[in-house]
PDB file of C-alpha atoms in Angstrom:
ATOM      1  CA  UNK V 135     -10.780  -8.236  17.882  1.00  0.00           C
ATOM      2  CA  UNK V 136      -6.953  -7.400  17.392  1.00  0.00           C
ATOM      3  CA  UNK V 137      -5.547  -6.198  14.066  1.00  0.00           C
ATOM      4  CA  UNK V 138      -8.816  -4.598  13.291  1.00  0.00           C
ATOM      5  CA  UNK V 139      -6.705  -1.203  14.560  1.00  0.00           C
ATOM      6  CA  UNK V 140      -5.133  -1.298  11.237  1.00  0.00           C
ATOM      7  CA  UNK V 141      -7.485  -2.660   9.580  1.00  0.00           C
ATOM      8  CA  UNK V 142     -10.006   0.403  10.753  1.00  0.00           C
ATOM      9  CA  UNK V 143      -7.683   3.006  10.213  1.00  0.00           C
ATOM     10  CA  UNK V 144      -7.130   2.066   6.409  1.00  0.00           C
ATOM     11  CA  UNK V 145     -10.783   1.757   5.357  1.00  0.00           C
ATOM     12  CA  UNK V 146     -11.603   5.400   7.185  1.00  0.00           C
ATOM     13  CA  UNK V 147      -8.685   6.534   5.172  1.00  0.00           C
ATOM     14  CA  UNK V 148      -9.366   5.518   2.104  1.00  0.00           C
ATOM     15  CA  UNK V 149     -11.257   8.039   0.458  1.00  0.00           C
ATOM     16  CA  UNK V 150      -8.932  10.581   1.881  1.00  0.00           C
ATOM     17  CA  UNK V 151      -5.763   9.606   0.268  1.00  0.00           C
ATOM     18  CA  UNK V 152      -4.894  11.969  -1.962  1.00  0.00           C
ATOM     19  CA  UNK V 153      -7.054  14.539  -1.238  1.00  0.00           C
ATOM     20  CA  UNK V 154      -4.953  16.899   1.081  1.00  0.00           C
ATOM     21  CA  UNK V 155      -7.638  16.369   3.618  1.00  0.00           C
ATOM     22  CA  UNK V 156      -7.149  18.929   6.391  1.00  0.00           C
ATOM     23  CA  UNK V 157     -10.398  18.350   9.018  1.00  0.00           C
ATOM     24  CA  UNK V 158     -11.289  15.914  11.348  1.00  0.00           C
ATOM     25  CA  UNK V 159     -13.673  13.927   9.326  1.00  0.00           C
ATOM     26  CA  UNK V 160     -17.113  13.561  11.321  1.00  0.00           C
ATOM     27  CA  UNK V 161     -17.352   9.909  10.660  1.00  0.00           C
ATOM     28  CA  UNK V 162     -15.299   6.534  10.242  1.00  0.00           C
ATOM     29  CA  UNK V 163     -16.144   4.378   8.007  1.00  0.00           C
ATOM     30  CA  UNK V 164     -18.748   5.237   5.545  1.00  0.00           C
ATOM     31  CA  UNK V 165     -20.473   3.641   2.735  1.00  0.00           C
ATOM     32  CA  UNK V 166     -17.838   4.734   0.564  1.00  0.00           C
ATOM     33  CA  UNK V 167     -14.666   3.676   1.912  1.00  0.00           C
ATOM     34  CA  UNK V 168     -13.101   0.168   1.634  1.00  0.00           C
ATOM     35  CA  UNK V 169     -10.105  -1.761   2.692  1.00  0.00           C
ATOM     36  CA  UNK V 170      -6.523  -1.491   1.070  1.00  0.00           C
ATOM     37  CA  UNK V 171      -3.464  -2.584   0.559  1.00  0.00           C
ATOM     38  CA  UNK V 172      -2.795  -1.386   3.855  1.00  0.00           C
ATOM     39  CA  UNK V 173      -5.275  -4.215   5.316  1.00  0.00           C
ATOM     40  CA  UNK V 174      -4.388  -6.997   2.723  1.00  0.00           C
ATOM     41  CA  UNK V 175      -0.961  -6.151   3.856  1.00  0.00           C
ATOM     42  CA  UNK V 176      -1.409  -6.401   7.687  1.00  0.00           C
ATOM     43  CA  UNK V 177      -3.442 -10.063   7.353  1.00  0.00           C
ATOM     44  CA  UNK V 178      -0.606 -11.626   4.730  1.00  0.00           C
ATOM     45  CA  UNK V 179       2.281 -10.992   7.299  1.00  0.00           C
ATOM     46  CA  UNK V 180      -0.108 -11.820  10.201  1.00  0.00           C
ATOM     47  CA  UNK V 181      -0.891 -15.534   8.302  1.00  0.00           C
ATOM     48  CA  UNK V 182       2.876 -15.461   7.540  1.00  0.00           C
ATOM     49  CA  UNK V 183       4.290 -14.989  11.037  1.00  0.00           C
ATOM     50  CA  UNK V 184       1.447 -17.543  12.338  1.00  0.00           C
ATOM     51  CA  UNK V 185       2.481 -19.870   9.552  1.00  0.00           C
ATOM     52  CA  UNK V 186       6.366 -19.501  10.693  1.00  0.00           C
ATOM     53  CA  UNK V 187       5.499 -19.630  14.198  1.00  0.00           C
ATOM     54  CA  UNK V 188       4.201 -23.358  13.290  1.00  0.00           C
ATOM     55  CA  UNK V 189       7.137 -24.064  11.203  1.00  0.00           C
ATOM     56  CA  UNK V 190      10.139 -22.810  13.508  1.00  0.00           C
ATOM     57  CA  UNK V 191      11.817 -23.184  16.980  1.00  0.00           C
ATOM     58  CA  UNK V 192      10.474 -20.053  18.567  1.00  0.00           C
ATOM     59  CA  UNK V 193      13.036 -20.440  21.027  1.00  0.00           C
ATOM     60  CA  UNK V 194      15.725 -20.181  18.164  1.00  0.00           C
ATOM     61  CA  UNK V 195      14.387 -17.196  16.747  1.00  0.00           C
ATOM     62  CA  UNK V 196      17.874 -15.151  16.877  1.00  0.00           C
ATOM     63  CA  UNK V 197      19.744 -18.157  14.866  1.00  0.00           C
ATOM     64  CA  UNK V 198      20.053 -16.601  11.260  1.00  0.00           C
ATOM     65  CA  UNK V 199      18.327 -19.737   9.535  1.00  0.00           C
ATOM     66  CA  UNK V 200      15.618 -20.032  11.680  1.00  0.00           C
ATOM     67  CA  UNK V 201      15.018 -15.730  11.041  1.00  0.00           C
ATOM     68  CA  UNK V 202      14.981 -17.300   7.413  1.00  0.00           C
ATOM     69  CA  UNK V 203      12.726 -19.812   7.421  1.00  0.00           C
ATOM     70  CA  UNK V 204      10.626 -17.426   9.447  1.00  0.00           C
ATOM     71  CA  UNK V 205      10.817 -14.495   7.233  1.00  0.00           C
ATOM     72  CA  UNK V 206      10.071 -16.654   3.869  1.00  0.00           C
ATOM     73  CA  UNK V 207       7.212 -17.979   5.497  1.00  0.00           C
ATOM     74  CA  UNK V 208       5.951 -14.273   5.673  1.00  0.00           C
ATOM     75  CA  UNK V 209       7.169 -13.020   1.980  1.00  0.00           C
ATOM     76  CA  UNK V 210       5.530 -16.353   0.657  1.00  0.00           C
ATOM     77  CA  UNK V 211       2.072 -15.103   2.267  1.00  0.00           C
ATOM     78  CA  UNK V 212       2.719 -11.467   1.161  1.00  0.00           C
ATOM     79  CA  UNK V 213       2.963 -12.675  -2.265  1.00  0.00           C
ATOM     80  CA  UNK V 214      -0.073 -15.048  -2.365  1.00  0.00           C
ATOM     81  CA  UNK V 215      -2.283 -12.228  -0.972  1.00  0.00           C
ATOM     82  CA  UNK V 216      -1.121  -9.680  -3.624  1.00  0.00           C
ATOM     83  CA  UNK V 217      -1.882 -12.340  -5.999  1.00  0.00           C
ATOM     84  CA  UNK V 218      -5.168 -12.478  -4.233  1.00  0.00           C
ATOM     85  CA  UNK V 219      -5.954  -8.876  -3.634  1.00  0.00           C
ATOM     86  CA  UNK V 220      -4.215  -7.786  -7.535  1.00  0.00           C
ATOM     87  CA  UNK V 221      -6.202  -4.372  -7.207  1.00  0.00           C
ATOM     88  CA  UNK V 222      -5.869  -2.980  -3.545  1.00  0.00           C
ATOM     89  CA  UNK V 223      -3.580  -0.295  -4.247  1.00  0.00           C
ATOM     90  CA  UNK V 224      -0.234  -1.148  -4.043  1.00  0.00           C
ATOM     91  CA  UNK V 225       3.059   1.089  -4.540  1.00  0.00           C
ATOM     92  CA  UNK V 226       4.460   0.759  -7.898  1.00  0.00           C
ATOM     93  CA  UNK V 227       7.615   0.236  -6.195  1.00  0.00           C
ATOM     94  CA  UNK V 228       5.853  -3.445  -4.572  1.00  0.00           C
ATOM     95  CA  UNK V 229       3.930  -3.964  -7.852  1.00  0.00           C
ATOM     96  CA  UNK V 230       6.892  -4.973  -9.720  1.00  0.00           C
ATOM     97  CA  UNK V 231       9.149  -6.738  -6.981  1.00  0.00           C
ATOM     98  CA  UNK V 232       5.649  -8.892  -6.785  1.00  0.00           C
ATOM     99  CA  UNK V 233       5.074  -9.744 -10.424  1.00  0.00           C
ATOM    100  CA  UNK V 234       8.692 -10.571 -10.085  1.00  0.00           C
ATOM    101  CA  UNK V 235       9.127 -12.843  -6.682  1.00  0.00           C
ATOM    102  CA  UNK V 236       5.812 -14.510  -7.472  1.00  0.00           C
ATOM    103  CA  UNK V 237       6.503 -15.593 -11.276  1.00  0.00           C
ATOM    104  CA  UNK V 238      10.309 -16.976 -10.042  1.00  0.00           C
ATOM    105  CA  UNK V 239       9.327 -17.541  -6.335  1.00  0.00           C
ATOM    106  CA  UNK V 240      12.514 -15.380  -5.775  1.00  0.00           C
ATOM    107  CA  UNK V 241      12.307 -13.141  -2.879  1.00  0.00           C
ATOM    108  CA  UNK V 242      14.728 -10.732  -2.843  1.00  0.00           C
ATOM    109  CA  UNK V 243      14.250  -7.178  -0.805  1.00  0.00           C
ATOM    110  CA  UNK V 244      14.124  -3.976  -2.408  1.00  0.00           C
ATOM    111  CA  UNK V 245      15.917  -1.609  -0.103  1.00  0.00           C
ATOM    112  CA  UNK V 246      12.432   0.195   0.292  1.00  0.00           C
ATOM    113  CA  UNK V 247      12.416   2.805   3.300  1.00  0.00           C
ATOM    114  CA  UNK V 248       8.660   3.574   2.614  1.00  0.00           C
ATOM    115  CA  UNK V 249       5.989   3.433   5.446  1.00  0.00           C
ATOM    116  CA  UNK V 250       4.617  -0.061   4.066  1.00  0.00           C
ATOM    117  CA  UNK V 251       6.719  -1.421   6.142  1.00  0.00           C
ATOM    118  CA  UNK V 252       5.239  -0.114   9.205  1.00  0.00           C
ATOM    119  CA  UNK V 253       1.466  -0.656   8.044  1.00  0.00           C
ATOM    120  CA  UNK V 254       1.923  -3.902   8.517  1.00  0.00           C
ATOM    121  CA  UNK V 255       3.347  -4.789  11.394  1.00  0.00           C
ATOM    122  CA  UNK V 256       0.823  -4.633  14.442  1.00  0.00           C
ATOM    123  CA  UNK V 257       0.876  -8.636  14.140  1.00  0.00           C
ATOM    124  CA  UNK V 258       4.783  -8.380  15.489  1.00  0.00           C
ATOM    125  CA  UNK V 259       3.366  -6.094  18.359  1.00  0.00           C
ATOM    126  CA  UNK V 260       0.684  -8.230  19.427  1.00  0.00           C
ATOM    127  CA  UNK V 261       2.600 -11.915  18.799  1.00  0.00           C
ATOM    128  CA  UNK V 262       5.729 -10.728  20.515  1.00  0.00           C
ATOM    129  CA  UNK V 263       6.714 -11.618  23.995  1.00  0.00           C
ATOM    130  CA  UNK V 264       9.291  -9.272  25.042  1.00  0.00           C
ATOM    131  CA  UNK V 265       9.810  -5.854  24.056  1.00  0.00           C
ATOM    132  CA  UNK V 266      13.446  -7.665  22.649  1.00  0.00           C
ATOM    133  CA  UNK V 267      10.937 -10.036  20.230  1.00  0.00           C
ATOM    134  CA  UNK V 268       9.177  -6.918  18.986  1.00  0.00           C
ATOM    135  CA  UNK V 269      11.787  -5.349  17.693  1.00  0.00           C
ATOM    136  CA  UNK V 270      12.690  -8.520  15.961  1.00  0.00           C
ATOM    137  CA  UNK V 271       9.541  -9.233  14.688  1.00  0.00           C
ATOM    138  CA  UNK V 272       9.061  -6.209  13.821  1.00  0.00           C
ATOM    139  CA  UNK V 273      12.244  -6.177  11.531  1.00  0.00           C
ATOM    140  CA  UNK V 274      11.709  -9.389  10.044  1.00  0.00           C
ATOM    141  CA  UNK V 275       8.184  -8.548   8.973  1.00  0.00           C
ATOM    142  CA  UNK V 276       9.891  -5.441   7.222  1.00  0.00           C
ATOM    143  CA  UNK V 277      12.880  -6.732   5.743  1.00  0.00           C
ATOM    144  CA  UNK V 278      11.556  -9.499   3.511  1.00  0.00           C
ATOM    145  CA  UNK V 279      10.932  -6.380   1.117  1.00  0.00           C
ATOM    146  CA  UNK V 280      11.768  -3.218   3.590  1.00  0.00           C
ATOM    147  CA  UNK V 281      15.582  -3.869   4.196  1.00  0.00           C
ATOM    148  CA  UNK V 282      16.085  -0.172   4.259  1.00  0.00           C
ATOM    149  CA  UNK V 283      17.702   0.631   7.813  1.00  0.00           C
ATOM    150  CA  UNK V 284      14.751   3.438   7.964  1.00  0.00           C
ATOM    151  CA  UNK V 285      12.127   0.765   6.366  1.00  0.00           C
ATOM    152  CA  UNK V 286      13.403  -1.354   9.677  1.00  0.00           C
ATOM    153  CA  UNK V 287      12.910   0.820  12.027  1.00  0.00           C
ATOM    154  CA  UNK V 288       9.275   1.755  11.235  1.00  0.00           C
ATOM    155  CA  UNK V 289       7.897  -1.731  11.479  1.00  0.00           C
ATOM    156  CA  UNK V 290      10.161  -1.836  14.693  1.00  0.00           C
ATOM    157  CA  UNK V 291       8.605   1.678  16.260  1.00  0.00           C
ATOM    158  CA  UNK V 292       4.867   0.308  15.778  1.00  0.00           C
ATOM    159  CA  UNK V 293       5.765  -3.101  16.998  1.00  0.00           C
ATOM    160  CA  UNK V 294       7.723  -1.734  19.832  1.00  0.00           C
ATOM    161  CA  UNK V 295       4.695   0.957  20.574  1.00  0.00           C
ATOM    162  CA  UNK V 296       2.262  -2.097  20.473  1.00  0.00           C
ATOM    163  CA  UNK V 297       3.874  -4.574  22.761  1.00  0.00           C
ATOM    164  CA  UNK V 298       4.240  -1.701  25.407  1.00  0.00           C
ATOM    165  CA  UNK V 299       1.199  -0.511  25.386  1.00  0.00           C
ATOM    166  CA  UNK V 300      -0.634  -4.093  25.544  1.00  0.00           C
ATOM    167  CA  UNK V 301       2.445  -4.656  28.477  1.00  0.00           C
ATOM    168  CA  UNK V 302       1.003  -1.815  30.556  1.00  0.00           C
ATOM    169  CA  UNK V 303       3.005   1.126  29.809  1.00  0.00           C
ATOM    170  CA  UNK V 304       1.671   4.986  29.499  1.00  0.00           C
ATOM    171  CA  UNK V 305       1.538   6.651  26.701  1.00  0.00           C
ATOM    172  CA  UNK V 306       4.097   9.165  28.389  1.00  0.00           C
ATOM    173  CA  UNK V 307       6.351   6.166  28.348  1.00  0.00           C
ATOM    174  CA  UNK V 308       5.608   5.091  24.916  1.00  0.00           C
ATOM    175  CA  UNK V 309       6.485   8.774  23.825  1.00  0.00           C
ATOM    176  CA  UNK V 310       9.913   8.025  25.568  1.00  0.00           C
ATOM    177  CA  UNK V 311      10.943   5.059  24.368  1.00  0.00           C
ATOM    178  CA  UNK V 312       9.494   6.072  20.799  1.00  0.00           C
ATOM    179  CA  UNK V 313      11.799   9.652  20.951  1.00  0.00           C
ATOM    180  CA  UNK V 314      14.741   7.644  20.590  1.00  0.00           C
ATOM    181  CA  UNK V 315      13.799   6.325  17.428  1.00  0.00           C
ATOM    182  CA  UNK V 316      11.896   9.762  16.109  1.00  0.00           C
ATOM    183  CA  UNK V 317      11.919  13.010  16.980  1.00  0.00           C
ATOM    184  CA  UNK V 318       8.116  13.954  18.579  1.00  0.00           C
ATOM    185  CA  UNK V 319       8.846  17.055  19.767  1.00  0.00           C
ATOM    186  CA  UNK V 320       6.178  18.372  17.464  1.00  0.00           C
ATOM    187  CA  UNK V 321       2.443  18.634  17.251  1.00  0.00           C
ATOM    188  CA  UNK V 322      -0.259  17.718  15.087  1.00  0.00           C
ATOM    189  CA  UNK V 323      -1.767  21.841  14.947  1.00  0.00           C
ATOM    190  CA  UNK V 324       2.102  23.302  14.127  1.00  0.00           C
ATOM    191  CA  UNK V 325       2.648  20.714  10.853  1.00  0.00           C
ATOM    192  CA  UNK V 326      -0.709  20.346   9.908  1.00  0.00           C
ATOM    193  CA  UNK V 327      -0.644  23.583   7.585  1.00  0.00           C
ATOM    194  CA  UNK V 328       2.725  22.646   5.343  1.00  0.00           C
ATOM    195  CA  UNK V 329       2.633  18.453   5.578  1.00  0.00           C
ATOM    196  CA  UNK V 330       1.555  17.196   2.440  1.00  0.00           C
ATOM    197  CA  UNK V 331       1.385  13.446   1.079  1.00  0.00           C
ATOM    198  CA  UNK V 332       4.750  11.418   2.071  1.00  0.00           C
ATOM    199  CA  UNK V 333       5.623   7.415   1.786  1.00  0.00           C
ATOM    200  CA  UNK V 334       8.442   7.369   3.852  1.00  0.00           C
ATOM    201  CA  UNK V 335       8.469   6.118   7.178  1.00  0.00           C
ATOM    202  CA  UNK V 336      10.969   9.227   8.550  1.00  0.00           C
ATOM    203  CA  UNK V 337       8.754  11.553   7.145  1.00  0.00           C
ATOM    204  CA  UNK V 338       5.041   9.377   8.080  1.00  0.00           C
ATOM    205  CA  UNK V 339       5.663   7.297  11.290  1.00  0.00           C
ATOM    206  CA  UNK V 340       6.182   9.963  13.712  1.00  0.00           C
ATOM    207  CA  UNK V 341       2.761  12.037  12.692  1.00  0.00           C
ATOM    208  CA  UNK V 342       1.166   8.709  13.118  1.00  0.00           C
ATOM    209  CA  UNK V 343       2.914   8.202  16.465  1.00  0.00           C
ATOM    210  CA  UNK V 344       1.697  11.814  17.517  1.00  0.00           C
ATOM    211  CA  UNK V 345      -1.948  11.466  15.912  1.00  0.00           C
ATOM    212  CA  UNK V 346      -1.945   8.611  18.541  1.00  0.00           C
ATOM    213  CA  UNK V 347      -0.433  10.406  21.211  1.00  0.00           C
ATOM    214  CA  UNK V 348      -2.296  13.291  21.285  1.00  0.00           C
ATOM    215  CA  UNK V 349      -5.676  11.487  21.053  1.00  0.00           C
ATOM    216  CA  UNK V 350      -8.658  10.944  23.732  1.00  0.00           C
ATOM    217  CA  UNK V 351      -9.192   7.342  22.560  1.00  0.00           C
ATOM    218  CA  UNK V 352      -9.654   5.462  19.201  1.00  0.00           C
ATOM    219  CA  UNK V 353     -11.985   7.194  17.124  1.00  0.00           C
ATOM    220  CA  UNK V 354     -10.169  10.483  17.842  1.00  0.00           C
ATOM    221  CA  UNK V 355      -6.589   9.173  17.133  1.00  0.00           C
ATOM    222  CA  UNK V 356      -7.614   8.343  13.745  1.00  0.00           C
ATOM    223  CA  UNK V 357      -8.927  11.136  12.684  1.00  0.00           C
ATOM    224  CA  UNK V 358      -6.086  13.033  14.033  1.00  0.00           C
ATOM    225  CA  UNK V 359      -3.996  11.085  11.434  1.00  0.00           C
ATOM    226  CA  UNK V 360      -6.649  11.951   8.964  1.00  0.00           C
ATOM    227  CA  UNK V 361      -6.570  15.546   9.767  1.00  0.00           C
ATOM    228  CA  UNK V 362      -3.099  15.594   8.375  1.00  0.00           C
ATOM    229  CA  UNK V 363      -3.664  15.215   4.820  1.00  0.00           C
ATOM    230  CA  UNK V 364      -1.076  13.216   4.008  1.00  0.00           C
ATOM    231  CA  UNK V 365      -0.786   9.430   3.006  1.00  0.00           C
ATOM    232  CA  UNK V 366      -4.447   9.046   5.257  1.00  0.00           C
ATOM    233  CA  UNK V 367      -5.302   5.673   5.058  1.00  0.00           C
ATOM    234  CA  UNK V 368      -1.469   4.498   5.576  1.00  0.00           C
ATOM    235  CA  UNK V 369      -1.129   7.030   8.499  1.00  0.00           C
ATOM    236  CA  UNK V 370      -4.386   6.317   9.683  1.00  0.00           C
ATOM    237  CA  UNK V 371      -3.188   2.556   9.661  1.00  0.00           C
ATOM    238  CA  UNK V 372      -0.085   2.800  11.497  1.00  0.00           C
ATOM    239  CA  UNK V 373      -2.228   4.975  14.107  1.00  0.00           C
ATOM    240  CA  UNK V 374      -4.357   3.097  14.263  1.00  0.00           C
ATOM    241  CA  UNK V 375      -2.440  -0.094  15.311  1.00  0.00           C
ATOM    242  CA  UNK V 376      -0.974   1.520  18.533  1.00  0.00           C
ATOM    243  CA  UNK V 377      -4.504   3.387  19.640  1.00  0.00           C
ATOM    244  CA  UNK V 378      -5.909  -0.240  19.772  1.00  0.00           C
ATOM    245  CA  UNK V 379      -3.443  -1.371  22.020  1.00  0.00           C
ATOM    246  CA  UNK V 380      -4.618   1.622  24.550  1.00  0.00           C
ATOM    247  CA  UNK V 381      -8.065   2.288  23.922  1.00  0.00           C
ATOM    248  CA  UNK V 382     -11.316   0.147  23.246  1.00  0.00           C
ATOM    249  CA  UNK V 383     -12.766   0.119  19.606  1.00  0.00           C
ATOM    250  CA  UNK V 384     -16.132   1.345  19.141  1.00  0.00           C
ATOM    251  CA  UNK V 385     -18.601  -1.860  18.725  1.00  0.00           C
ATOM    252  CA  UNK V 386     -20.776  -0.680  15.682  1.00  0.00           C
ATOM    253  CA  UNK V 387     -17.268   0.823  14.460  1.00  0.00           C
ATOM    254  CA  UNK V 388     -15.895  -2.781  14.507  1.00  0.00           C
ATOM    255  CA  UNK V 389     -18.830  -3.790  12.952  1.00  0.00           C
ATOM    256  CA  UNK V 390     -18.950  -1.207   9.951  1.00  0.00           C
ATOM    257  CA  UNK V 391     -15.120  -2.278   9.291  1.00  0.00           C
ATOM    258  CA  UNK V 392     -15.859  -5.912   9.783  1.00  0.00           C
ATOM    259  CA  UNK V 393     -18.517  -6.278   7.162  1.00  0.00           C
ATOM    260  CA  UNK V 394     -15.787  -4.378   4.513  1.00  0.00           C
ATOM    261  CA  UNK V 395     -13.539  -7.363   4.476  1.00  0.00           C
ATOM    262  CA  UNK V 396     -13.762 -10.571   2.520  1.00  0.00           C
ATOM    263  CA  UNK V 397     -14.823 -14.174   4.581  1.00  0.00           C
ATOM    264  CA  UNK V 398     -10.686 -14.812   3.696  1.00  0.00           C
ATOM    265  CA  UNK V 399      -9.918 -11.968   5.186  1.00  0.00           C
ATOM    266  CA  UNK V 400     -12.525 -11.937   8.304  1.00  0.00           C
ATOM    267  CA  UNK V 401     -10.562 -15.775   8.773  1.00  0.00           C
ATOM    268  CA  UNK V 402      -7.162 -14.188   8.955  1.00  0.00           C
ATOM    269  CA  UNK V 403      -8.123 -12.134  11.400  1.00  0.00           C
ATOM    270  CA  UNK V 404     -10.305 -15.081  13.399  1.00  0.00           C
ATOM    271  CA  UNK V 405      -7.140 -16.861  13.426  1.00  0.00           C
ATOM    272  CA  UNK V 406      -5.392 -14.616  14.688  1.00  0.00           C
ATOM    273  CA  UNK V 407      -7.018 -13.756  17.753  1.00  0.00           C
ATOM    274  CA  UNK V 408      -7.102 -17.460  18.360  1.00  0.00           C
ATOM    275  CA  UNK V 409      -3.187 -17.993  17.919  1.00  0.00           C
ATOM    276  CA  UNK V 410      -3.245 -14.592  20.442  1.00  0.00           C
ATOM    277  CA  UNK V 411      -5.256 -15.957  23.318  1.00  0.00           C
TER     278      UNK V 411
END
């Protein structure tokens, strides 16, 4: 089912994170990993986008108030999740703009440029329909709390990545449409020795594009992110998302990620793949 990219890619990196992990784990998803923020994340702007999609003229998406009623649609469901999910492992950064929006029901961005902004977003990839819409979607899934022009243009790289993958296009073309947003002229073996844990999305979203790129299928391009050591189940995540718009997910993988989430989370995600038919 799509959005379980993401989804997958969190839980396998979630006992990594933190641990300057520098193999290629052996397995994904283990008894004793379990879904993040990353995941709670991805399924609140998925219900929010859905819910906006029901609320709005699609075909008036570029008029400022409908990208408004759109894009409070999807902080509103950001917010009620976190409420939901109090203990999944937010930023600090998030933890307080939440307690904040959510007691006033205020929703003002943060000017965040970190790669939350980009965990998220497969939903823009998969909903969008032109490359055009991606990037839209893309940003206004960010900017309800990722206004940051770099914050922007992560969410925009993995929706982008998604919607031409699932459209068709290479993964030599993806690389070439992607290198004018990031430099990629790097890979995975020369930065594995000195990267180290990083947030940002300049600094995270182009080793996740590359873990992708450089992978055989699925399984492999997440634990290429993982082999990174950085921010694992965030890059593994964003990886994640693009590698399951190429490649087919392992069955009793799905199912080992599947049974992690929550019945309200499984129903996000049921939902989704209904509104995606």
């Amino acid at each position: 089912m799509r959005l379980l990219g993401a989804v997958i890619g969190d839980i396998s990196g979630s006992w990594y994170e933190f641990r300057e992990f520098k193999k290629r784990p052996a397995t994904l998803v283990t008894q004793r990993d379990f879904f993040t923020d990353d995941s709670v994340l991805t399924l609140a702007v998925a219900e929010g986008m859905m819910n906006g999609f029901e609320k709005v003229d699609r075909a008036r998406l570029q008029d400022e108030d409908v990208q408004a009623a759109f894009r409070l649609e999807i902080v509103k469901s950001i917010c009620e999740f976190a409420h939901r999910y109090p203990d999944a492992g937010y930023g600090n950064t998030f933890i307080r703009w939440y307690a904040e929006a959510y007691k006033r029901q205020v929703y003002e961005p943060y000017n965040s440029w970190g790669n939350g902004s980009a965990m998220r977003a497969s939903f823009a990839g998969w909903a969008a329909q032109s490359l055009e819409e991606a990037l839209l979607l893309g940003k206004l899934s960010a900017e309800v709390t990722h206004n940051h022009p770099e914050g922007i243009k992560g969410a925009q790289a993995i929706a982008a990545g998604i919607y031409l993958l699932r459209s068709g296009k290479s993964k030599a073309d993806v690389r070439e449409y992607l290198s004018q947003m990031y430099d990629l002229n790097f890979t995975l073996d020369e930065i594995r020795p000195s990267y180290h844990f990083e947030v940002s999305c300049q600094k995270s979203v182009p080793q996740a594009i590359n873990a992708f790129l450089e992978a055989e299928d699925f399984e492999d391009t997440l634990k290429n992110a993982l082999s990174l050591g950085g921010d694992a189940d965030t890059l593994a995540a964003m990886a994640g998302s693009l590698a399951e718009a190429c490649y087919p997910i392992p069955t009793d993988l799905e199912d080992r990620a599947w049974a992690k989430l929550t019945p309200d989370l499984q129903a996000v995600v049921r939902r989704a793949n209904e509104f995606l038919a």
